[in-house]
CSV table of C-alpha atoms in Angstrom, one decimal:
chain,number,residue,atom,x,y,z
A,16,MET,CA,74.7,5.8,28.0
A,17,LYS,CA,73.4,6.9,24.6
A,18,LYS,CA,76.0,9.6,24.6
A,19,ILE,CA,78.8,7.1,25.4
A,20,VAL,CA,77.9,4.6,22.6
A,21,ASN,CA,77.9,7.4,20.1
A,22,ASP,CA,81.3,8.8,21.2
A,23,GLU,CA,83.7,8.1,18.4
A,24,ARG,CA,86.7,8.5,20.7
A,25,MET,CA,85.3,5.8,23.0
A,26,MET,CA,84.7,3.6,20.0
A,27,LEU,CA,88.3,4.0,18.9
A,28,ARG,CA,89.7,3.2,22.3
A,29,VAL,CA,87.5,0.1,22.7
A,30,CYS,CA,88.2,-1.2,19.2
A,31,ASP,CA,92.0,-0.7,19.7
A,32,LEU,CA,91.8,-2.8,22.9
A,33,TYR,CA,89.6,-5.5,21.5
A,34,TYR,CA,90.9,-5.9,17.9
A,35,ASN,CA,94.5,-4.8,18.1
A,36,ARG,CA,95.5,-5.8,21.7
A,37,ASP,CA,93.2,-8.9,22.0
A,38,VAL,CA,91.6,-7.7,25.3
A,39,SER,CA,88.3,-9.4,26.1
A,40,GLN,CA,85.1,-7.4,26.4
A,41,SER,CA,84.9,-8.2,30.1
A,42,ASP,CA,88.4,-6.9,30.7
A,43,ILE,CA,87.7,-3.7,28.6
A,44,ALA,CA,84.6,-3.1,30.7
A,45,ARG,CA,86.7,-3.3,33.9
A,46,LEU,CA,89.5,-1.1,32.6
A,47,MET,CA,87.2,1.6,31.3
A,48,ASP,CA,84.7,1.4,34.1
A,49,LEU,CA,81.9,0.5,31.6
A,50,SER,CA,79.3,-2.3,31.6
A,51,ARG,CA,80.0,-5.2,29.3
A,52,PRO,CA,76.8,-4.5,27.2
A,53,THR,CA,78.0,-1.0,26.7
A,54,VAL,CA,81.4,-2.3,25.4
A,55,ALA,CA,79.5,-4.6,23.0
A,56,LYS,CA,77.3,-1.7,21.8
A,57,LEU,CA,80.4,0.5,21.2
A,58,LEU,CA,81.9,-2.3,19.1
A,59,GLN,CA,78.7,-2.7,17.1
A,60,ARG,CA,78.4,1.1,16.5
A,61,ALA,CA,82.0,1.2,15.4
A,62,ARG,CA,81.2,-1.3,12.7
A,63,GLN,CA,78.1,0.5,11.6
A,64,LYS,CA,80.0,3.8,11.3
A,65,GLY,CA,82.8,2.2,9.3
A,66,ILE,CA,85.4,2.7,12.0
A,67,VAL,CA,85.9,-1.1,11.9
A,68,LYS,CA,85.9,-3.1,8.7
A,69,ILE,CA,86.2,-6.9,9.0
A,70,LEU,CA,87.9,-8.7,6.2
A,71,ILE,CA,87.2,-12.5,6.1
A,72,CYS,CA,90.1,-14.4,4.7
A,73,ASP,CA,89.5,-18.0,3.5
A,74,PRO,CA,92.2,-20.2,5.2
A,75,GLN,CA,92.2,-22.4,2.1
A,76,GLU,CA,92.7,-19.4,-0.1
A,77,ARG,CA,89.7,-20.3,-2.3
A,78,SER,CA,88.6,-17.5,-4.7
A,79,HIS,CA,85.2,-18.7,-5.5
A,80,SER,CA,83.2,-18.0,-2.3
A,81,GLN,CA,80.8,-15.5,-4.0
A,82,LEU,CA,80.1,-17.9,-6.8
A,83,GLU,CA,79.5,-20.7,-4.3
A,84,ARG,CA,77.0,-18.7,-2.3
A,85,ARG,CA,75.2,-17.6,-5.5
A,86,LEU,CA,74.7,-21.2,-6.6
A,87,GLU,CA,73.6,-22.2,-3.1
A,88,LYS,CA,70.9,-19.5,-3.1
A,89,THR,CA,69.9,-20.0,-6.7
A,90,PHE,CA,69.5,-23.8,-6.6
A,91,LYS,CA,68.7,-24.1,-2.9
A,92,LEU,CA,71.6,-26.3,-2.2
A,93,GLN,CA,73.0,-27.1,1.2
A,94,GLU,CA,76.6,-26.4,0.1
A,95,VAL,CA,78.5,-25.7,-3.1
A,96,ILE,CA,82.3,-26.1,-3.5
A,97,VAL,CA,83.9,-24.6,-6.6
A,98,VAL,CA,87.5,-25.4,-7.7
A,99,ASP,CA,89.6,-23.9,-10.4
A,100,THR,CA,88.9,-25.1,-14.0
A,101,LEU,CA,91.9,-27.2,-15.1
A,102,GLU,CA,92.9,-29.4,-18.0
A,103,GLY,CA,92.4,-33.2,-18.3
A,104,SER,CA,93.1,-35.4,-15.3
A,105,ARG,CA,94.2,-32.3,-13.2
A,106,GLN,CA,90.5,-31.3,-13.1
A,107,LYS,CA,89.4,-34.6,-11.6
A,108,ASP,CA,92.3,-34.4,-9.2
A,109,ALA,CA,91.2,-31.0,-8.0
A,110,LEU,CA,87.6,-32.2,-7.6
A,111,GLY,CA,88.8,-35.3,-5.7
A,112,ARG,CA,90.9,-33.1,-3.4
A,113,ALA,CA,87.9,-30.9,-2.7
A,114,ALA,CA,85.7,-33.8,-2.1
A,115,ALA,CA,88.2,-35.4,0.3
A,116,ASN,CA,88.5,-32.1,2.3
A,117,TYR,CA,84.7,-31.9,2.5
A,118,LEU,CA,84.4,-35.5,3.7
A,119,LYS,CA,87.0,-34.9,6.4
A,120,ALA,CA,84.9,-32.0,7.7
A,121,ILE,CA,81.5,-33.8,7.8
A,122,LEU,CA,82.3,-37.5,8.5
A,123,LYS,CA,81.8,-38.9,12.0
A,124,ASP,CA,82.7,-42.2,13.4
A,125,HIS,CA,80.3,-45.1,12.5
A,126,TYR,CA,78.9,-43.2,9.5
A,127,MET,CA,77.6,-45.2,6.5
A,128,ILE,CA,78.7,-43.9,3.2
A,129,GLY,CA,77.2,-44.8,-0.2
A,130,VAL,CA,79.6,-44.7,-3.2
A,131,ALA,CA,78.7,-44.8,-6.9
A,132,MET,CA,80.8,-45.8,-9.9
A,133,GLY,CA,82.7,-43.2,-11.9
A,134,THR,CA,86.1,-41.7,-12.8
A,135,SER,CA,85.8,-38.7,-10.4
A,136,LEU,CA,85.3,-40.6,-7.2
A,137,ARG,CA,88.5,-42.6,-7.4
A,138,TYR,CA,90.5,-39.4,-7.2
A,139,ILE,CA,89.3,-38.8,-3.6
A,140,ALA,CA,91.3,-41.5,-1.8
A,141,PRO,CA,94.8,-40.0,-2.2
A,142,TYR,CA,93.7,-36.9,-0.2
A,143,ALA,CA,92.1,-38.8,2.7
A,144,THR,CA,94.6,-37.7,5.4
A,145,ARG,CA,92.2,-38.3,8.3
A,146,GLN,CA,90.9,-41.7,9.5
A,147,PHE,CA,87.7,-42.5,11.4
A,148,GLN,CA,86.3,-45.3,13.5
A,149,GLY,CA,83.7,-47.8,12.3
A,150,LEU,CA,82.9,-46.3,8.9
A,151,THR,CA,81.1,-48.5,6.4
A,152,PHE,CA,81.4,-47.8,2.6
A,153,VAL,CA,78.6,-49.3,0.5
A,154,PRO,CA,78.5,-49.6,-3.3
A,155,LEU,CA,75.3,-47.9,-4.7
A,156,VAL,CA,75.3,-49.9,-7.9
A,157,GLY,CA,76.5,-53.3,-9.2
A,158,GLY,CA,79.6,-53.7,-11.2
A,159,GLY,CA,81.0,-55.6,-14.2
A,160,GLY,CA,80.3,-54.6,-17.8
A,161,GLU,CA,83.0,-53.1,-20.0
A,162,VAL,CA,83.8,-50.2,-17.7
A,163,ASP,CA,87.4,-49.8,-16.5
A,164,ILE,CA,87.7,-51.7,-13.3
A,165,THR,CA,89.0,-48.6,-11.5
A,166,GLN,CA,85.6,-47.0,-12.1
A,167,ASN,CA,83.7,-49.9,-10.7
A,168,ALA,CA,81.8,-49.0,-7.5
A,169,ASN,CA,83.2,-52.0,-5.6
A,170,ASN,CA,86.7,-50.8,-6.5
A,171,VAL,CA,86.1,-47.2,-5.4
A,172,VAL,CA,84.6,-48.5,-2.1
A,173,GLU,CA,87.7,-50.5,-1.4
A,174,LEU,CA,90.0,-47.5,-2.1
A,175,LEU,CA,88.0,-45.2,0.2
A,176,ALA,CA,87.6,-47.8,3.0
A,177,LYS,CA,91.4,-48.1,3.2
A,178,ALA,CA,92.0,-44.3,2.9
A,179,PHE,CA,89.4,-43.2,5.6
A,180,GLY,CA,89.4,-46.3,7.7
A,181,GLY,CA,86.5,-48.7,8.0
A,182,GLU,CA,84.8,-51.6,6.2
A,183,GLY,CA,84.0,-51.8,2.5
A,184,LEU,CA,81.1,-53.9,1.3
A,185,HIS,CA,80.8,-55.4,-2.2
A,186,LEU,CA,77.8,-55.8,-4.4
A,187,TYR,CA,78.5,-58.9,-6.4
A,188,ALA,CA,75.8,-58.3,-9.1
A,189,PRO,CA,75.8,-56.7,-12.6
A,190,ALA,CA,74.9,-53.1,-12.7
A,191,MET,CA,72.1,-53.9,-15.2
A,192,VAL,CA,70.3,-57.0,-16.4
A,193,SER,CA,68.5,-57.6,-19.6
A,194,ARG,CA,65.2,-58.7,-18.0
A,195,ARG,CA,63.2,-57.6,-15.0
A,196,GLN,CA,62.7,-61.2,-14.0
A,197,THR,CA,66.4,-61.7,-13.7
A,198,LYS,CA,66.6,-58.7,-11.4
A,199,ARG,CA,63.8,-60.0,-9.2
A,200,GLU,CA,65.7,-63.3,-8.8
A,201,LEU,CA,69.0,-61.6,-8.0
A,202,LEU,CA,67.4,-59.4,-5.4
A,203,LYS,CA,66.5,-62.6,-3.5
A,204,GLU,CA,70.2,-63.5,-3.1
A,205,GLU,CA,71.3,-63.0,0.5
A,206,SER,CA,74.7,-61.5,-0.5
A,207,VAL,CA,72.9,-58.9,-2.6
A,208,ARG,CA,70.2,-58.1,-0.1
A,209,ARG,CA,72.8,-57.7,2.7
A,210,VAL,CA,74.3,-54.8,0.8
A,211,MET,CA,71.1,-53.2,-0.5
A,212,ASP,CA,69.4,-53.3,2.9
A,213,ARG,CA,72.1,-50.8,4.0
A,214,TYR,CA,70.6,-48.2,1.6
A,215,SER,CA,68.0,-47.2,4.2
A,216,HIS,CA,70.7,-46.3,6.7
A,217,LEU,CA,73.1,-44.1,4.7
A,218,ASP,CA,74.4,-40.9,6.2
A,219,VAL,CA,76.3,-39.8,3.1
A,220,VAL,CA,76.2,-40.6,-0.6
A,221,MET,CA,78.8,-39.6,-3.2
A,222,VAL,CA,77.9,-39.8,-6.9
A,223,GLY,CA,79.2,-38.7,-10.2
A,224,ILE,CA,76.8,-37.1,-12.6
A,225,GLY,CA,77.0,-38.2,-16.2
A,226,THR,CA,75.5,-36.7,-19.4
A,227,GLY,CA,73.5,-39.7,-20.4
A,228,ASP,CA,74.5,-39.4,-24.1
A,229,GLU,CA,76.4,-41.8,-26.2
A,230,GLN,CA,79.7,-40.5,-24.9
A,231,SER,CA,78.8,-41.1,-21.3
A,232,THR,CA,80.5,-43.9,-19.3
A,233,ILE,CA,77.3,-45.8,-18.7
A,234,LEU,CA,76.3,-46.1,-22.4
A,235,LYS,CA,79.9,-47.4,-23.0
A,236,SER,CA,79.5,-50.0,-20.3
A,237,GLY,CA,78.3,-52.8,-22.5
A,238,TYR,CA,75.0,-53.1,-20.7
A,239,TYR,CA,73.0,-51.1,-23.2
A,240,SER,CA,71.9,-53.1,-26.3
A,241,GLU,CA,71.5,-51.3,-29.7
A,242,GLU,CA,67.8,-51.7,-29.2
A,243,MET,CA,67.9,-49.9,-25.8
A,244,LYS,CA,70.1,-47.1,-27.3
A,245,GLU,CA,67.6,-46.7,-30.1
A,246,GLN,CA,64.8,-46.3,-27.5
A,247,LEU,CA,66.8,-43.4,-26.0
A,248,ARG,CA,67.0,-41.5,-29.3
A,249,GLY,CA,64.5,-38.7,-29.4
A,250,ARG,CA,64.0,-38.7,-25.7
A,251,GLU,CA,65.1,-35.7,-23.7
A,252,ILE,CA,67.7,-37.5,-21.6
A,253,CYS,CA,70.1,-35.0,-20.0
A,254,GLY,CA,72.0,-37.0,-17.4
A,255,ASP,CA,72.5,-40.1,-15.3
A,256,ILE,CA,73.2,-41.0,-11.7
A,257,CYS,CA,74.0,-44.5,-10.5
A,258,MET,CA,73.2,-45.9,-14.0
A,259,ARG,CA,69.7,-44.3,-14.0
A,260,LEU,CA,68.9,-41.9,-16.8
A,261,PHE,CA,66.8,-38.7,-16.2
A,262,ASP,CA,65.5,-35.7,-18.1
A,263,LYS,CA,66.0,-32.0,-17.5
A,264,ASN,CA,63.3,-32.1,-14.8
A,265,GLY,CA,65.0,-35.0,-12.9
A,266,ASP,CA,62.3,-37.4,-14.0
A,267,LEU,CA,63.5,-41.0,-13.9
A,268,GLY,CA,60.4,-42.3,-15.6
A,269,VAL,CA,61.6,-41.3,-19.1
A,270,PHE,CA,63.4,-44.6,-19.7
A,271,ALA,CA,62.0,-48.0,-18.8
A,272,GLY,CA,65.5,-49.5,-18.7
A,273,ASN,CA,66.1,-47.8,-15.4
A,274,LYS,CA,64.0,-50.5,-13.8
A,275,GLN,CA,66.6,-53.1,-14.9
A,276,VAL,CA,69.4,-51.5,-12.9
A,277,ILE,CA,70.6,-53.2,-9.7
A,278,GLY,CA,71.4,-50.6,-7.2
A,279,ILE,CA,69.9,-47.7,-5.3
A,280,GLU,CA,67.1,-45.7,-6.7
A,281,PRO,CA,68.2,-42.0,-6.7
A,282,GLY,CA,64.9,-40.9,-5.1
A,283,LYS,CA,66.2,-42.3,-1.8
A,284,PHE,CA,68.9,-39.5,-1.9
A,285,ARG,CA,66.2,-37.0,-1.0
A,286,HIS,CA,66.2,-38.3,2.6
A,287,ILE,CA,70.0,-38.5,3.1
A,288,PRO,CA,71.7,-35.7,5.1
A,289,TYR,CA,74.6,-35.4,2.7
A,290,ALA,CA,74.0,-36.2,-1.0
A,291,ILE,CA,77.1,-35.1,-2.8
A,292,GLY,CA,77.3,-34.7,-6.5
A,293,ILE,CA,80.8,-34.4,-8.0
A,294,ALA,CA,80.9,-33.3,-11.6
A,295,GLY,CA,83.1,-30.9,-13.7
A,296,GLY,CA,83.0,-29.4,-17.2
A,297,VAL,CA,80.7,-26.9,-18.9
A,298,TYR,CA,79.1,-29.8,-20.9
A,299,LYS,CA,77.7,-31.2,-17.6
A,300,ALA,CA,75.7,-28.1,-16.7
A,301,GLU,CA,72.4,-29.4,-18.0
A,302,ALA,CA,72.9,-32.8,-16.3
A,303,ILE,CA,73.8,-31.1,-12.9
A,304,ARG,CA,70.7,-29.0,-13.1
A,305,GLY,CA,68.5,-32.0,-13.8
A,306,ALA,CA,70.0,-33.8,-10.8
A,307,ILE,CA,69.2,-30.8,-8.7
A,308,ARG,CA,65.7,-30.6,-10.0
A,309,GLY,CA,65.2,-34.2,-9.2
A,310,ARG,CA,66.5,-33.5,-5.7
A,311,PHE,CA,69.1,-36.2,-6.1
A,312,ILE,CA,71.9,-34.0,-4.6
A,313,ASN,CA,72.0,-31.3,-1.9
A,314,VAL,CA,75.8,-30.7,-2.1
A,315,LEU,CA,77.6,-29.9,-5.4
A,316,ILE,CA,81.4,-30.0,-6.0
A,317,THR,CA,82.2,-28.6,-9.5
A,318,ASP,CA,84.6,-26.4,-11.3
A,319,GLU,CA,84.5,-22.6,-12.0
A,320,MET,CA,83.5,-22.7,-15.6
A,321,CYS,CA,80.7,-25.2,-15.0
A,322,ALA,CA,79.5,-23.1,-12.0
A,323,GLU,CA,79.5,-19.9,-14.1
A,324,GLU,CA,77.6,-21.8,-16.9
A,325,LEU,CA,74.9,-22.9,-14.4
A,326,CYS,CA,74.5,-19.3,-13.3
A,327,ARG,CA,74.4,-17.9,-16.9
A,328,ARG,CA,71.8,-20.4,-18.1
A,329,GLN,CA,69.6,-20.2,-15.1
A,330,ALA,CA,67.6,-17.2,-16.4
A,331,ASP,CA,66.9,-19.0,-19.6
A,332,TRP,CA,65.9,-22.2,-17.8
A,333,GLU,CA,63.5,-20.2,-15.5
A,334,GLU,CA,61.9,-18.6,-18.6
A,335,LYS,CA,61.2,-22.0,-20.1
A,336,ALA,CA,60.6,-23.7,-16.8
A,337,GLU,CA,58.2,-26.7,-16.5
A,338,PRO,CA,56.9,-28.1,-13.2
A,339,ALA,CA,59.5,-30.6,-11.9
A,340,LYS,CA,58.3,-34.2,-11.8
A,341,LYS,CA,59.2,-36.2,-8.8
A,342,GLY,CA,59.5,-39.6,-10.5
A,343,GLU,CA,57.3,-41.2,-7.8
A,344,GLU,CA,56.9,-44.4,-9.7
A,345,GLU,CA,60.7,-45.0,-9.4
A,346,CYS,CA,60.9,-43.8,-5.8
A,347,ILE,CA,59.8,-47.1,-4.2
A,348,PRO,CA,61.6,-49.2,-1.5
A,349,GLU,CA,64.0,-51.6,-3.1
A,350,LYS,CA,62.3,-54.6,-1.3
A,351,GLN,CA,59.1,-53.9,-3.3
A,352,GLU,CA,60.9,-54.6,-6.6
A,353,LEU,CA,61.0,-58.4,-5.9
């Protein structure tokens, strides 16, 4: 048998039947009077000797597979999807299309999906070409403020619920309040609790990742007083998720104002099967990396230039690395905040 599996003529005959003529291994074994394991070994040896070379073609014609795998390995992410870098709204459109395609692949009937506020998320709905049964979309943060209504989590929830099919819940509360006492009172409201109780049952979350600086959406929301903005100066804030600011290590304890936000605490994302971060632009590399270190996301959808920037700067980050903080004081069940 050893002589047979090393016979190049036999390898060629078997490979021609299997790869070119689409004959099954069982039928090849019968035609050539061989055992099926011998046919399998001939095919394996043919690959080892270079007689057969398999070229994998991505059906979506994506050209960033190697970059995606590199980021997955480097940052220990469940999955990375990289799209071309484009200009202006075309970039958000490309990210939205990629996110919609990913959702169509992972969603199952009766899933519960958490949705944050942000500009990128509202670009997903137009590409939702598949509907499911019994989906529930849940806003991860309150609304209001001076943010464009189309970026409001309640609005994004409504768009996605109509696009994918299912129910959209609404969180009728401000995203941030000026006093902790006000938050405690609001969390006692049945309509608020009804939504926030769903946070313990989420299968998927989708969040944008902001830069946490004065140009970011949340600092333009009208919720941050000048005094609060002054408190942020000098602190090493690098990003925000669901209105919560964090530093380069993903530490949420760097800003006391985080405790005034009404919505999910990002530490809960660590226990959710699909925690999807959607963010594009080289300027967001530091924020994305902070979100990864905080373990707020396990799936990343970004653009090529941002992905390359993450790879380029990783060596420098590793050289200056500090132990990541887990932000345990923030990672508490929402009911305990009353």
